[in-house]
Short mmCIF file of C-alpha atoms in Angstrom, two decimals:
data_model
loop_
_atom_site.label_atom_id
_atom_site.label_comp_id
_atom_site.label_asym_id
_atom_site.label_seq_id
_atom_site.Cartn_x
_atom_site.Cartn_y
_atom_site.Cartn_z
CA UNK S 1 139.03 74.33 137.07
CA UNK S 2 136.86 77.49 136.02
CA UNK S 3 137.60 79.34 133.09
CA UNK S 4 137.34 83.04 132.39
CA UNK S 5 136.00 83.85 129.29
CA UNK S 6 136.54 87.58 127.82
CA UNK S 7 133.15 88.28 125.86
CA UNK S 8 134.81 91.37 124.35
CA UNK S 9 137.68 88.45 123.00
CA UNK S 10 135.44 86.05 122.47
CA UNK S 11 133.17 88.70 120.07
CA UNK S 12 136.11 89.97 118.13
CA UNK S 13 137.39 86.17 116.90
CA UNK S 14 133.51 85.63 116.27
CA UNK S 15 133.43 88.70 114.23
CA UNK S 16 136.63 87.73 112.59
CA UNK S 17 135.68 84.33 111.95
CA UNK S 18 132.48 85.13 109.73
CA UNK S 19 134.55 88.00 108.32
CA UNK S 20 137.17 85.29 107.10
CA UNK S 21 135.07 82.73 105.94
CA UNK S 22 132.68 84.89 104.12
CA UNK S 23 135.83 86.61 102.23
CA UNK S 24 137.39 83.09 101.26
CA UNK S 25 133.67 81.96 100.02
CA UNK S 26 133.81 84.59 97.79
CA UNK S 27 135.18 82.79 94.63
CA UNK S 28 133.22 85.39 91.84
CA UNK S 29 133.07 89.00 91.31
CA UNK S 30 130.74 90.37 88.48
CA UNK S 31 130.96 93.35 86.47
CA UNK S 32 130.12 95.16 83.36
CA UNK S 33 130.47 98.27 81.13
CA UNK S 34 133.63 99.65 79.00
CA UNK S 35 134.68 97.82 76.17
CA UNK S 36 137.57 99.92 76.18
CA UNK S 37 139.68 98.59 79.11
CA UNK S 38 138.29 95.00 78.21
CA UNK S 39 141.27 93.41 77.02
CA UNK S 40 143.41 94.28 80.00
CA UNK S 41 140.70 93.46 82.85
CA UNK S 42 140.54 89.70 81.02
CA UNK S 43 144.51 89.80 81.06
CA UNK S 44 144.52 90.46 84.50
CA UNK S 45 141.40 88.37 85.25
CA UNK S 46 143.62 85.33 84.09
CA UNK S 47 146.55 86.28 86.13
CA UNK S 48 144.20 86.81 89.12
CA UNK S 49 142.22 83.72 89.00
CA UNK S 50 145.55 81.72 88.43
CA UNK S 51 147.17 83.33 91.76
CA UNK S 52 144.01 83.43 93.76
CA UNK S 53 141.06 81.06 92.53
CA UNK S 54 138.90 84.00 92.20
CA UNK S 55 137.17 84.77 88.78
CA UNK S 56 136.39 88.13 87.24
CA UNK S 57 133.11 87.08 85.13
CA UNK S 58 133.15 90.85 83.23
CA UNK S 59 130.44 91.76 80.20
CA UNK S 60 132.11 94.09 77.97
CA UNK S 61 128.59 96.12 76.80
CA UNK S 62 129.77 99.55 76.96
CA UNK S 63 129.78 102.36 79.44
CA UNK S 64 126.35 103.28 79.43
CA UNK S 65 125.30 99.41 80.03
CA UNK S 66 127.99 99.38 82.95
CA UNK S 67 127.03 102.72 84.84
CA UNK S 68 123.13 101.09 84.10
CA UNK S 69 123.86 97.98 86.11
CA UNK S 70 125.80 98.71 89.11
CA UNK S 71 122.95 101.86 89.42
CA UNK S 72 120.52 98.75 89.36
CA UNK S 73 122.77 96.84 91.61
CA UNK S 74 123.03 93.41 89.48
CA UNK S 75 127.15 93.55 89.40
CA UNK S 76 129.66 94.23 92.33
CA UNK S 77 131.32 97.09 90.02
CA UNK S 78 130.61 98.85 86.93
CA UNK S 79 133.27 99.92 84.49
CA UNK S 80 132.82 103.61 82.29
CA UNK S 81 135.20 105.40 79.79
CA UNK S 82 133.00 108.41 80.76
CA UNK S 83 133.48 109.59 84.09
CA UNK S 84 130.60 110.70 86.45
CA UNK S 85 130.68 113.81 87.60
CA UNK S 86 130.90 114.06 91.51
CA UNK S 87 127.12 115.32 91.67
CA UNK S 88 126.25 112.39 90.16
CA UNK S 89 127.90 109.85 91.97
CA UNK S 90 126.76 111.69 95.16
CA UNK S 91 123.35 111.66 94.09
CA UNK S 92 123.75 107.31 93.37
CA UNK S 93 125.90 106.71 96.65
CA UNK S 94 128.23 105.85 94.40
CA UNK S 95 132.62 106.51 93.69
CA UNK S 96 134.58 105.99 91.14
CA UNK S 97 138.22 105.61 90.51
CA UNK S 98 140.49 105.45 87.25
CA UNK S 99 142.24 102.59 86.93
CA UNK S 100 144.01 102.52 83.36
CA UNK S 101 144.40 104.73 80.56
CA UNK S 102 144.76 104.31 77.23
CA UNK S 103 143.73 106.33 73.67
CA UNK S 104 141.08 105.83 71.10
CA UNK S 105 142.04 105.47 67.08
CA UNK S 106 140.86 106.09 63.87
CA UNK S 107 140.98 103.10 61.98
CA UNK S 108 140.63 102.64 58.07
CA UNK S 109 140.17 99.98 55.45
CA UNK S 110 142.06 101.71 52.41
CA UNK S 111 143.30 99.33 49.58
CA UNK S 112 147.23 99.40 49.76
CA UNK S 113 146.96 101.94 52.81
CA UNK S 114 149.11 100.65 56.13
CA UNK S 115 149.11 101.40 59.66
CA UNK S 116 150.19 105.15 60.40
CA UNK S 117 150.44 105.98 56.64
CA UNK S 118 147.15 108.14 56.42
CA UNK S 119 147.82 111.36 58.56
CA UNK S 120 144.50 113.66 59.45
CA UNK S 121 143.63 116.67 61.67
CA UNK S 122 140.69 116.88 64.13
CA UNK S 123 138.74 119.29 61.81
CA UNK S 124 139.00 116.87 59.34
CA UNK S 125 137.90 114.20 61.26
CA UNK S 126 135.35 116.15 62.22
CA UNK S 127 133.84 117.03 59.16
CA UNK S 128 134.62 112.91 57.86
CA UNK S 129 132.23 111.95 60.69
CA UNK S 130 129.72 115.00 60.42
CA UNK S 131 129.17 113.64 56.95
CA UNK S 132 130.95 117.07 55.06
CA UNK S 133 133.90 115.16 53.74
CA UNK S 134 132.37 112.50 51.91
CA UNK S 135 135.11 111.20 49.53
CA UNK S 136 139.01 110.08 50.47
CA UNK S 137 140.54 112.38 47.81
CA UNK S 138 138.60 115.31 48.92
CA UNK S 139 140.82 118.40 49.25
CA UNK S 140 141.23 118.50 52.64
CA UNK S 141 142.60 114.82 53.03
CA UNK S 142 144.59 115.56 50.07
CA UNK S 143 146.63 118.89 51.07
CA UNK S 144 147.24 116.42 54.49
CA UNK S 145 148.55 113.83 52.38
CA UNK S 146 150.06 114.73 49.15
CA UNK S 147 152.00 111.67 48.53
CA UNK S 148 149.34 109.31 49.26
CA UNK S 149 147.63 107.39 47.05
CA UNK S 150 143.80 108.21 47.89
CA UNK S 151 140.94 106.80 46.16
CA UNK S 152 138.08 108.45 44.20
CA UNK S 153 135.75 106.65 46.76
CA UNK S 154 132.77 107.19 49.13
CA UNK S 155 133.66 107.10 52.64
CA UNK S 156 131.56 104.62 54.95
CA UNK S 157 132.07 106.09 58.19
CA UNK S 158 131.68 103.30 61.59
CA UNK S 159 130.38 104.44 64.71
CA UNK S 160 129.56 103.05 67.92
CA UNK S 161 125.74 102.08 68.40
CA UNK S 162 125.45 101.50 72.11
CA UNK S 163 126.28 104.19 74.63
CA UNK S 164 129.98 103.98 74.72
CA UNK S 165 132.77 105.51 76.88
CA UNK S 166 135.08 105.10 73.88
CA UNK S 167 132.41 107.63 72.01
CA UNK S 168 132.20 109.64 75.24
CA UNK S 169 136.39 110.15 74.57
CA UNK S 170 135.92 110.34 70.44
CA UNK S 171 133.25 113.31 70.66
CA UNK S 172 134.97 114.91 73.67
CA UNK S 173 137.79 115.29 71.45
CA UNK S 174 135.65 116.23 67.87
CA UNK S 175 133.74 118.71 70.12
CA UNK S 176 136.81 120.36 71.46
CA UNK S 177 138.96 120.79 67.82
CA UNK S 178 135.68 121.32 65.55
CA UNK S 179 132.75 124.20 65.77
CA UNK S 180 130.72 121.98 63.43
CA UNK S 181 131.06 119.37 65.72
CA UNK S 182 130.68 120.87 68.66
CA UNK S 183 127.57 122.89 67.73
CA UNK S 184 125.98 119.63 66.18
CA UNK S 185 126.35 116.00 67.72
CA UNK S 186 127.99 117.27 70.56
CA UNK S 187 129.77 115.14 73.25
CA UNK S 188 128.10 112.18 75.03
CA UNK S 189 128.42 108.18 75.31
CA UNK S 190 125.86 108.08 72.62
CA UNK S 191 124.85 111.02 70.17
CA UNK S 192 122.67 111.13 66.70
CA UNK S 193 125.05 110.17 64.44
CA UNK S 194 124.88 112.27 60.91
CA UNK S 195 126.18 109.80 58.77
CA UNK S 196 127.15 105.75 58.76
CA UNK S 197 126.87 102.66 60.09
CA UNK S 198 127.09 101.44 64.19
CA UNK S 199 128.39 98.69 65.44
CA UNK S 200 128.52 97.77 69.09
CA UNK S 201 131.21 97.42 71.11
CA UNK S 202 135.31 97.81 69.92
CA UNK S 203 134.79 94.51 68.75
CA UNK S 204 131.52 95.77 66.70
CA UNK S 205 133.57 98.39 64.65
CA UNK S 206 136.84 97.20 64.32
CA UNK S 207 134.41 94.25 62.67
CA UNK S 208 132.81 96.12 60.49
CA UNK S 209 136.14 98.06 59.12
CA UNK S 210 137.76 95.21 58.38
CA UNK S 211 134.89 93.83 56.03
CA UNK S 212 133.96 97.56 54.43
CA UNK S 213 135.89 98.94 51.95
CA UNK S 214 137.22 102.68 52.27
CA UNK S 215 135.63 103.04 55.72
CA UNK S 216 136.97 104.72 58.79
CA UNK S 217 136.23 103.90 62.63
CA UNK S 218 137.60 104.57 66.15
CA UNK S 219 138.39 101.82 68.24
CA UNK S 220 140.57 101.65 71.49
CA UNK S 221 144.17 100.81 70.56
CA UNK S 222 144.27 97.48 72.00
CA UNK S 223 141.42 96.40 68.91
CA UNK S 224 144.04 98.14 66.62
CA UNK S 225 147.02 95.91 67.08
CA UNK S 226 145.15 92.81 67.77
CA UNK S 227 143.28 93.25 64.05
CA UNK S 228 146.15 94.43 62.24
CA UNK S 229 144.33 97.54 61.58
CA UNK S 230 145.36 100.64 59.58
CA UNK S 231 145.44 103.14 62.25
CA UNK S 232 145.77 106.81 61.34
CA UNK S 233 148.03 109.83 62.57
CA UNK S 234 146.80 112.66 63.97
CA UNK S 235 147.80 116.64 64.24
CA UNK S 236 148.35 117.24 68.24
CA UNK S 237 147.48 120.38 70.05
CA UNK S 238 151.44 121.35 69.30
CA UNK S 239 150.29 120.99 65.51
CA UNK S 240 152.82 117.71 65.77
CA UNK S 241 151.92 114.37 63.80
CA UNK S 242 151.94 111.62 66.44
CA UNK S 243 151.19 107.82 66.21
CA UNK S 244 149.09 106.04 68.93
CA UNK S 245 151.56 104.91 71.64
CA UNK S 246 151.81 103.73 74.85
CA UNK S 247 154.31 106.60 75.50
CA UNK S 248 152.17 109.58 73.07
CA UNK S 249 149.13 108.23 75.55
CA UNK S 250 151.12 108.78 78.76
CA UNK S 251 153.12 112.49 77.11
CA UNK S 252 149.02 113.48 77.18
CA UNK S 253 148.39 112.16 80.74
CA UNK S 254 150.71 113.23 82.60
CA UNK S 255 149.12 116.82 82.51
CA UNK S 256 146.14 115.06 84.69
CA UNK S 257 145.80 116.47 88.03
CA UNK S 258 143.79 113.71 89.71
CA UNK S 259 145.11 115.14 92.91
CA UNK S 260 141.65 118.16 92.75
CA UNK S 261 140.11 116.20 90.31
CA UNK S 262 136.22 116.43 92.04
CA UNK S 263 135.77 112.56 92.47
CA UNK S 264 138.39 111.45 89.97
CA UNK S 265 136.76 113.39 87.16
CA UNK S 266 139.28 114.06 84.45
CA UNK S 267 139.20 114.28 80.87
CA UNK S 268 142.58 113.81 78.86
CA UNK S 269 141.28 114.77 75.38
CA UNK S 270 143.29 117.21 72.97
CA UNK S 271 145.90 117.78 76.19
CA UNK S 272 149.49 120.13 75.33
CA UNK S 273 152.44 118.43 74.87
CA UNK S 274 154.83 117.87 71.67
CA UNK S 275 154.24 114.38 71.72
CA UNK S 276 150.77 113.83 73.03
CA UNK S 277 148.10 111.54 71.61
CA UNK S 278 144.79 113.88 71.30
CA UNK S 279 142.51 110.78 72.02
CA UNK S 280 143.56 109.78 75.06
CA UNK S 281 141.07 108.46 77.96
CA UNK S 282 141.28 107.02 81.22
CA UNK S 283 139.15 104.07 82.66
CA UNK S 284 137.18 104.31 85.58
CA UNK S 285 135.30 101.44 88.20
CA UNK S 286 132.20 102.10 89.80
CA UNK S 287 131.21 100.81 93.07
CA UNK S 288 128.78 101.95 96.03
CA UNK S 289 130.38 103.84 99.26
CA UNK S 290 127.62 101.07 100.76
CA UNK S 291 127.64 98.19 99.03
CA UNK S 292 124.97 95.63 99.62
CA UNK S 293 128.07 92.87 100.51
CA UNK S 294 130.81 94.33 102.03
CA UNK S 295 132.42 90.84 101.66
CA UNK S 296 132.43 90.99 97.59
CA UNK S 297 133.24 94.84 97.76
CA UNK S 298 136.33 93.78 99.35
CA UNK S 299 137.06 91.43 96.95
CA UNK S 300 136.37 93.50 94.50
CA UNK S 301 138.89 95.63 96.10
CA UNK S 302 141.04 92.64 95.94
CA UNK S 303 141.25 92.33 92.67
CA UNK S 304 141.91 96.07 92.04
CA UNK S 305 144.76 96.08 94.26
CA UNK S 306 146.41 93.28 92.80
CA UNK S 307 145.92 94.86 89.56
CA UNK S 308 147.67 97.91 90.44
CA UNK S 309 150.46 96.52 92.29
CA UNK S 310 150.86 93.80 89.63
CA UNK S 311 149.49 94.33 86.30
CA UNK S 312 151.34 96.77 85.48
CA UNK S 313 153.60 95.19 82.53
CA UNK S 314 150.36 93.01 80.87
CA UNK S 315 149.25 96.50 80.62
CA UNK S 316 151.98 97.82 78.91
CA UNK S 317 152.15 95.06 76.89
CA UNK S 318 148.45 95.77 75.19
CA UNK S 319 150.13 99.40 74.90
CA UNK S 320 147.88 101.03 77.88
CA UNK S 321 148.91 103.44 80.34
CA UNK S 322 149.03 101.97 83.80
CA UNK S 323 148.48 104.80 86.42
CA UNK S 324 151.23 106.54 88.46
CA UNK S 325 151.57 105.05 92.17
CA UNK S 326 150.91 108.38 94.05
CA UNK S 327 147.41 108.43 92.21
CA UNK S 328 147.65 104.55 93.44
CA UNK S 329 147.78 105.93 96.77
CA UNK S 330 145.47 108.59 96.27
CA UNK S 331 142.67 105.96 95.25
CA UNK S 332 143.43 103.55 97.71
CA UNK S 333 142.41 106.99 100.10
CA UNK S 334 139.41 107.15 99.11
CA UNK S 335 138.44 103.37 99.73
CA UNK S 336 139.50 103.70 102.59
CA UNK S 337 137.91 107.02 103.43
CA UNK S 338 134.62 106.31 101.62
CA UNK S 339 133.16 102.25 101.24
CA UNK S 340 131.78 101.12 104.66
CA UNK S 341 130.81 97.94 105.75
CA UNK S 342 127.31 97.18 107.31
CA UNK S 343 128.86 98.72 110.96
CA UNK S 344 129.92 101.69 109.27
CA UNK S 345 133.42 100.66 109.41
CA UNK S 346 136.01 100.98 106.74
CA UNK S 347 136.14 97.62 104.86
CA UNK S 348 139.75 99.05 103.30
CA UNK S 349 142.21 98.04 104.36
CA UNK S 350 141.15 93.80 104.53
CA UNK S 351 143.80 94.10 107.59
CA UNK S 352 141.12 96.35 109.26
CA UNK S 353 138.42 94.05 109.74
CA UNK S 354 141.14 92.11 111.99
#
């Protein structure tokens, strides 16, 4: 008996085959950057490896360590607080999506001082961190607290020493309520501090509060809660005191427009709203519209997905802002639309490469 063979069958299972196999061998996805989202991605990691067998190994070394390796090409993704603008990615073959948000505190170590007791403005905070206000019972923190039991004490103000997306969010916020600010440090993932002492990463600061005396920091929330810090409220753009919340972080996203955001770029800083949280930032990945292994993009994309569709509640429960399903959509669009396989073909969705 002769048999027929279809080469044009016989090519696609092939295809299919080493698709499938080199998908399931794929066991590890690397990354690095923002400290900021670090607690959730290792939540979710967890869950992930748990459900799948597939480990997130993820260095937390700040944004500008993040967008330096995946420009190098030594991870499968890089994480930044600070978006890219879409010149940038263009110019890197890079894109970028958001994939939590959260908000950056200030933090102090006040004897007898608790958690949302100490309230402060932006121009004050300002002027704290531009080195100006230099004692706790200065007038200005006074006349913002005139109950409160301030100290006759220097201020040690703690910054972040590597580039950092959770400075890019601080300073985009100082720059925006504070001329001295903005006309001196400026806004960037690392700028020349005028005063204090760095320490790197969340971890670094909220570290270095806790063992100073009558210092102040900014940390992302997450740090807050897990160190039993003494996190401070600020004076919103309605001139309302708010606490750091999951619900104050999502009152000041939900003015985002991702929709004609140019390649996801938003910034969520000092945003209207009666109950919005000033320092609120979003998260963003980084990954090439050609990656080198389409098979570890994909699970990178994997993961991501999963994340979305699933993490939603871990990330509520470290009080960050999970984002809204039609910007779910959206980015799930643009995968589709922009990282190609080797064959130029769309490696999004998996079901394509079928």
């Amino acid at each position: 008996m002769r048999f027929t063979i279809n080469k044009a069958l016989v090519t696609a299972v092939a295809a299919l085959s080493i698709w499938g196999s080199a998908t399931a061998a794929v066991d590890q996805i690397d990354g690095a950057g923002a400290t900021f989202p670090y607690p959730v991605y290792s939540k979710w990691a967890q869950a992930y490896k748990n459900k799948t067998g597939v480990q997130l190994n993820y260095q937390a070394i700040g944004s500008g360590g993040g967008i330096k390796q995946i420009e190098a090409k030594t991870v499968d993704f890089g994480a930044s607080d600070a978006p890219l603008k879409k010149e940038e990615l263009d110019k890197n073959g890079l894109m970028q999506f958001p994939m939590v948000m959260g908000g950056v505190v200030p933090v102090v170590n006040i004897k007898g001082m608790k958690a949302g007791e100490l309230k402060l403005d932006g121009k004050t905070l300002a002027e704290i961190y531009a080195g100006k206000i230099k004692k706790w019972n200065a007038p200005a923190i006074k006349k913002l607290n005139p109950n409160a039991n301030l100290p006759d004490q220097q201020i040690t103000v703690v910054h972040r020493s590597d580039g950092s997306g959770t400075t890019w969010i601080f300073t985009s916020y100082l720059t925006k309520v504070s001329d001295v600010w903005a006309n001196g440090p400026g806004h960037a993932k690392a700028v020349s501090w005028p005063t204090g002492v760095g320490g790197k990463g969340n971890q670094g600061v909220a570290s270095y509060v806790d063992r100073i005396k009558n210092s102040i920091g900014y940390v992302e929330y997450a740090y807050a809660l897990q160190n039993k810090m003494a996190y401070v409220q600020l004076k919103n753009k309605a001139g309302n005191f708010v606490e750091p919340t999951a619900s104050n972080f999502q009152a000041a996203a939900s003015n985002a427009d991702w929709q004609n955001a140019p390649g996801f770029y938003e910034v969520l800083t000092d945003q209207p709203g009666d109950k919005s949280w000033p320092i609120t930032g979003a998260s963003f990945i980084l990954m090439y519209k050609q990656p080198k292994n389409p098979q570890v993009a994909q699970a990178v994309l994997k993961f991501f997905d999963w994340s979305y569709a699933n993490g939603d509640q871990m990330a509520n429960e470290l009080d960050y802002v999970p984002m809204p399903d039609n910007v779910v959509k959206l980015v799930q669009q643009k995968w589709q639309d922009q990282i190609q396989g080797n064959n130029g073909q769309a490696i999004w969705p998996p079901q394509q490469q079928q």
